[in-house]
PDB file of C-alpha atoms in Angstrom:
ATOM      1  CA  MET A   1     -16.748  16.897  -8.843  1.00  0.00           C
ATOM      2  CA  VAL A   2     -14.722  16.014  -5.765  1.00  0.00           C
ATOM      3  CA  ALA A   3     -11.079  17.042  -6.032  1.00  0.00           C
ATOM      4  CA  TYR A   4      -8.420  14.859  -4.484  1.00  0.00           C
ATOM      5  CA  GLU A   5      -5.065  16.201  -3.314  1.00  0.00           C
ATOM      6  CA  ARG A   6      -3.527  13.176  -1.563  1.00  0.00           C
ATOM      7  CA  ILE A   7      -4.261   9.594  -2.583  1.00  0.00           C
ATOM      8  CA  LEU A   8      -3.003   6.699  -0.492  1.00  0.00           C
ATOM      9  CA  VAL A   9      -2.209   3.403  -2.179  1.00  0.00           C
ATOM     10  CA  PRO A  10      -1.141   0.644   0.209  1.00  0.00           C
ATOM     11  CA  THR A  11       1.023  -2.065  -1.335  1.00  0.00           C
ATOM     12  CA  ASP A  12       2.177  -5.473  -0.240  1.00  0.00           C
ATOM     13  CA  GLY A  13       4.596  -5.829  -3.137  1.00  0.00           C
ATOM     14  CA  SER A  14       2.553  -8.456  -4.974  1.00  0.00           C
ATOM     15  CA  ASP A  15       2.153  -8.267  -8.739  1.00  0.00           C
ATOM     16  CA  GLY A  16      -1.634  -8.046  -8.467  1.00  0.00           C
ATOM     17  CA  VAL A  17      -1.493  -4.831  -6.466  1.00  0.00           C
ATOM     18  CA  GLU A  18       0.095  -3.063  -9.435  1.00  0.00           C
ATOM     19  CA  ARG A  19      -3.389  -2.700 -10.935  1.00  0.00           C
ATOM     20  CA  ALA A  20      -4.458  -0.686  -7.863  1.00  0.00           C
ATOM     21  CA  ILE A  21      -1.290   1.429  -8.074  1.00  0.00           C
ATOM     22  CA  GLU A  22      -1.987   2.196 -11.734  1.00  0.00           C
ATOM     23  CA  HIS A  23      -5.558   3.186 -10.864  1.00  0.00           C
ATOM     24  CA  ALA A  24      -4.335   5.474  -8.067  1.00  0.00           C
ATOM     25  CA  VAL A  25      -1.885   7.161 -10.441  1.00  0.00           C
ATOM     26  CA  GLU A  26      -4.609   7.615 -13.069  1.00  0.00           C
ATOM     27  CA  VAL A  27      -6.959   9.238 -10.539  1.00  0.00           C
ATOM     28  CA  ALA A  28      -4.119  11.394  -9.197  1.00  0.00           C
ATOM     29  CA  THR A  29      -3.264  12.534 -12.731  1.00  0.00           C
ATOM     30  CA  ILE A  30      -6.834  13.683 -13.325  1.00  0.00           C
ATOM     31  CA  HIS A  31      -6.911  15.615 -10.035  1.00  0.00           C
ATOM     32  CA  GLY A  32      -3.308  16.831  -9.900  1.00  0.00           C
ATOM     33  CA  ALA A  33      -2.880  14.881  -6.670  1.00  0.00           C
ATOM     34  CA  THR A  34       0.088  13.338  -4.896  1.00  0.00           C
ATOM     35  CA  VAL A  35       0.202   9.551  -4.537  1.00  0.00           C
ATOM     36  CA  HIS A  36       1.347   8.146  -1.200  1.00  0.00           C
ATOM     37  CA  GLY A  37       2.716   4.599  -1.461  1.00  0.00           C
ATOM     38  CA  LEU A  38       2.549   2.777   1.874  1.00  0.00           C
ATOM     39  CA  TYR A  39       3.890  -0.587   2.973  1.00  0.00           C
ATOM     40  CA  VAL A  40       2.953  -1.905   6.402  1.00  0.00           C
ATOM     41  CA  LEU A  41       5.569  -4.195   7.860  1.00  0.00           C
ATOM     42  CA  ASN A  42       3.549  -6.771   9.778  1.00  0.00           C
ATOM     43  CA  ALA A  43       6.326  -8.433  11.766  1.00  0.00           C
ATOM     44  CA  ASP A  44       3.740 -10.146  14.021  1.00  0.00           C
ATOM     45  CA  ALA A  45       2.794 -12.400  11.119  1.00  0.00           C
ATOM     46  CA  TYR A  46       6.284 -13.903  11.208  1.00  0.00           C
ATOM     47  CA  ALA A  47       6.742 -14.016  14.984  1.00  0.00           C
ATOM     48  CA  GLY A  48       5.660 -17.627  15.446  1.00  0.00           C
ATOM     49  CA  LEU A  49       7.824 -19.088  12.711  1.00  0.00           C
ATOM     50  CA  ALA A  50      10.725 -21.297  13.690  1.00  0.00           C
ATOM     51  CA  MET A  51      13.756 -19.817  12.025  1.00  0.00           C
ATOM     52  CA  GLU A  52      17.416 -20.603  11.969  1.00  0.00           C
ATOM     53  CA  SER A  53      18.491 -17.067  11.166  1.00  0.00           C
ATOM     54  CA  SER A  54      18.588 -14.230  13.637  1.00  0.00           C
ATOM     55  CA  TRP A  55      15.730 -11.743  13.952  1.00  0.00           C
ATOM     56  CA  GLU A  56      18.013  -8.983  12.644  1.00  0.00           C
ATOM     57  CA  SER A  57      18.511 -10.782   9.330  1.00  0.00           C
ATOM     58  CA  VAL A  58      14.783 -11.535   9.039  1.00  0.00           C
ATOM     59  CA  ASP A  59      13.963  -7.903   9.819  1.00  0.00           C
ATOM     60  CA  SER A  60      16.486  -6.793   7.213  1.00  0.00           C
ATOM     61  CA  LEU A  61      14.902  -9.022   4.559  1.00  0.00           C
ATOM     62  CA  LEU A  62      11.396  -7.795   5.422  1.00  0.00           C
ATOM     63  CA  ARG A  63      12.538  -4.177   5.185  1.00  0.00           C
ATOM     64  CA  GLU A  64      14.205  -4.832   1.820  1.00  0.00           C
ATOM     65  CA  ASP A  65      10.899  -6.233   0.528  1.00  0.00           C
ATOM     66  CA  ALA A  66       9.057  -3.214   1.927  1.00  0.00           C
ATOM     67  CA  GLU A  67      11.433  -0.720   0.291  1.00  0.00           C
ATOM     68  CA  ALA A  68      11.185  -2.567  -3.034  1.00  0.00           C
ATOM     69  CA  ALA A  69       7.375  -2.490  -2.830  1.00  0.00           C
ATOM     70  CA  VAL A  70       7.145   1.275  -2.270  1.00  0.00           C
ATOM     71  CA  ALA A  71       9.855   1.888  -4.874  1.00  0.00           C
ATOM     72  CA  ARG A  72       7.597   0.069  -7.343  1.00  0.00           C
ATOM     73  CA  VAL A  73       4.872   2.678  -6.703  1.00  0.00           C
ATOM     74  CA  ARG A  74       7.309   5.383  -7.838  1.00  0.00           C
ATOM     75  CA  GLU A  75       8.403   3.253 -10.828  1.00  0.00           C
ATOM     76  CA  ILE A  76       4.827   2.773 -12.002  1.00  0.00           C
ATOM     77  CA  ALA A  77       4.155   6.516 -11.695  1.00  0.00           C
ATOM     78  CA  THR A  78       7.297   7.150 -13.755  1.00  0.00           C
ATOM     79  CA  GLU A  79       6.278   4.571 -16.376  1.00  0.00           C
ATOM     80  CA  MET A  80       2.911   6.342 -16.664  1.00  0.00           C
ATOM     81  CA  GLY A  81       4.581   9.771 -16.935  1.00  0.00           C
ATOM     82  CA  GLU A  82       6.631  11.348 -19.658  1.00  0.00           C
ATOM     83  CA  GLY A  83      10.319  10.580 -19.958  1.00  0.00           C
ATOM     84  CA  ASP A  84      11.942  10.174 -16.547  1.00  0.00           C
ATOM     85  CA  ASP A  85       9.323  12.269 -14.767  1.00  0.00           C
ATOM     86  CA  PRO A  86       6.559  10.568 -12.785  1.00  0.00           C
ATOM     87  CA  ALA A  87       3.001  11.265 -13.915  1.00  0.00           C
ATOM     88  CA  VAL A  88       2.325  12.655 -10.424  1.00  0.00           C
ATOM     89  CA  PRO A  89       4.353  13.407  -7.299  1.00  0.00           C
ATOM     90  CA  VAL A  90       4.938  10.299  -5.192  1.00  0.00           C
ATOM     91  CA  ARG A  91       5.724   9.993  -1.487  1.00  0.00           C
ATOM     92  CA  THR A  92       6.513   6.655   0.080  1.00  0.00           C
ATOM     93  CA  ALA A  93       6.585   5.298   3.606  1.00  0.00           C
ATOM     94  CA  VAL A  94       7.184   2.044   5.438  1.00  0.00           C
ATOM     95  CA  VAL A  95       5.530   1.634   8.834  1.00  0.00           C
ATOM     96  CA  GLU A  96       5.152  -1.225  11.298  1.00  0.00           C
ATOM     97  CA  GLY A  97       1.970  -2.598  12.805  1.00  0.00           C
ATOM     98  CA  LYS A  98      -1.337  -4.198  11.974  1.00  0.00           C
ATOM     99  CA  PRO A  99      -1.918  -3.427   8.268  1.00  0.00           C
ATOM    100  CA  SER A 100      -5.549  -2.266   8.378  1.00  0.00           C
ATOM    101  CA  ARG A 101      -4.988  -0.070  11.441  1.00  0.00           C
ATOM    102  CA  GLU A 102      -1.801   1.474  10.065  1.00  0.00           C
ATOM    103  CA  ILE A 103      -3.376   2.175   6.667  1.00  0.00           C
ATOM    104  CA  VAL A 104      -6.251   4.056   8.324  1.00  0.00           C
ATOM    105  CA  ASN A 105      -3.877   5.879  10.691  1.00  0.00           C
ATOM    106  CA  TYR A 106      -1.580   6.938   7.849  1.00  0.00           C
ATOM    107  CA  ALA A 107      -4.500   8.148   5.721  1.00  0.00           C
ATOM    108  CA  GLU A 108      -5.803  10.259   8.605  1.00  0.00           C
ATOM    109  CA  ASP A 109      -2.383  11.548   9.738  1.00  0.00           C
ATOM    110  CA  GLU A 110      -1.432  12.605   6.196  1.00  0.00           C
ATOM    111  CA  ASP A 111      -4.866  14.114   5.446  1.00  0.00           C
ATOM    112  CA  CYS A 112      -5.398  11.796   2.501  1.00  0.00           C
ATOM    113  CA  ASP A 113      -8.610  12.322   0.554  1.00  0.00           C
ATOM    114  CA  LEU A 114      -8.875   8.819  -0.882  1.00  0.00           C
ATOM    115  CA  VAL A 115      -7.490   5.334  -0.299  1.00  0.00           C
ATOM    116  CA  VAL A 116      -7.109   3.129  -3.384  1.00  0.00           C
ATOM    117  CA  MET A 117      -6.335  -0.489  -2.631  1.00  0.00           C
ATOM    118  CA  GLY A 118      -6.553  -3.943  -4.099  1.00  0.00           C
ATOM    119  CA  THR A 119      -9.330  -6.231  -2.965  1.00  0.00           C
ATOM    120  CA  HIS A 120      -6.637  -8.680  -2.017  1.00  0.00           C
ATOM    121  CA  GLY A 121      -2.903  -8.965  -2.296  1.00  0.00           C
ATOM    122  CA  ARG A 122      -1.153 -12.054  -1.090  1.00  0.00           C
ATOM    123  CA  GLY A 123      -4.514 -13.525  -0.045  1.00  0.00           C
ATOM    124  CA  GLY A 124      -4.871 -17.296   0.038  1.00  0.00           C
ATOM    125  CA  ILE A 125      -4.647 -18.922   3.435  1.00  0.00           C
ATOM    126  CA  ASP A 126      -3.536 -15.613   5.008  1.00  0.00           C
ATOM    127  CA  ARG A 127      -6.868 -14.046   4.015  1.00  0.00           C
ATOM    128  CA  LEU A 128      -8.830 -16.968   5.433  1.00  0.00           C
ATOM    129  CA  LEU A 129      -6.952 -16.808   8.718  1.00  0.00           C
ATOM    130  CA  LEU A 130      -6.549 -13.059   9.113  1.00  0.00           C
ATOM    131  CA  GLY A 131      -9.503 -11.619   7.198  1.00  0.00           C
ATOM    132  CA  SER A 132      -9.401  -9.108   4.391  1.00  0.00           C
ATOM    133  CA  VAL A 133      -7.260  -6.046   4.986  1.00  0.00           C
ATOM    134  CA  ALA A 134      -9.329  -4.108   2.432  1.00  0.00           C
ATOM    135  CA  GLU A 135     -12.554  -5.020   4.217  1.00  0.00           C
ATOM    136  CA  SER A 136     -11.121  -3.927   7.563  1.00  0.00           C
ATOM    137  CA  VAL A 137      -9.959  -0.602   6.092  1.00  0.00           C
ATOM    138  CA  ILE A 138     -13.367   0.030   4.542  1.00  0.00           C
ATOM    139  CA  ARG A 139     -15.060  -0.582   7.885  1.00  0.00           C
ATOM    140  CA  ALA A 140     -12.659   1.584   9.924  1.00  0.00           C
ATOM    141  CA  SER A 141     -11.912   4.462   7.556  1.00  0.00           C
ATOM    142  CA  SER A 142     -13.647   7.819   7.629  1.00  0.00           C
ATOM    143  CA  ILE A 143     -11.914   8.511   4.304  1.00  0.00           C
ATOM    144  CA  PRO A 144     -13.413   7.144   1.067  1.00  0.00           C
ATOM    145  CA  VAL A 145     -11.883   3.838  -0.062  1.00  0.00           C
ATOM    146  CA  THR A 146     -11.866   2.665  -3.653  1.00  0.00           C
ATOM    147  CA  THR A 147     -11.157  -1.013  -4.144  1.00  0.00           C
ATOM    148  CA  VAL A 148      -9.647  -2.410  -7.312  1.00  0.00           C
ATOM    149  CA  PRO A 149     -10.037  -6.126  -8.059  1.00  0.00           C
ATOM    150  CA  VAL A 150      -6.638  -7.717  -8.471  1.00  0.00           C
ATOM    151  CA  GLU A 151      -5.711 -10.943 -10.160  1.00  0.00           C
ATOM    152  CA  PRO A 152      -4.602 -13.727  -7.813  1.00  0.00           C
TER     153      PRO A 152
END
């Protein structure tokens, strides 16, 4: 049996991704692994929008969403643990860039053994226009990727 020590679970903060987070925590519990929760801040996706507010306030809102999303990874691990202790150790990070590229880079830089991610998160028109992040990660990653179907 392959033993995992570091499992990466990218999140976009959507409710559907929680199923992938739960799966990552379950696998980590079996292997005694650490879960790494990662949010990729894709500011380029918002660059073309006409906005009345300043970029600083938009950036602040995006970062708040990112921090809430990775905090939810820790919360789920705690809910699956005993008492106030998470089921497994959890590390979190927020990075900027193209999501698929940054997920692969983080997994390699942190020597992750497995990436667990939802088949889609926010999806919809974004997926049609930008392609599937999960598909791009699968194609680019030298690290095994487990996909978990998520509800739209």
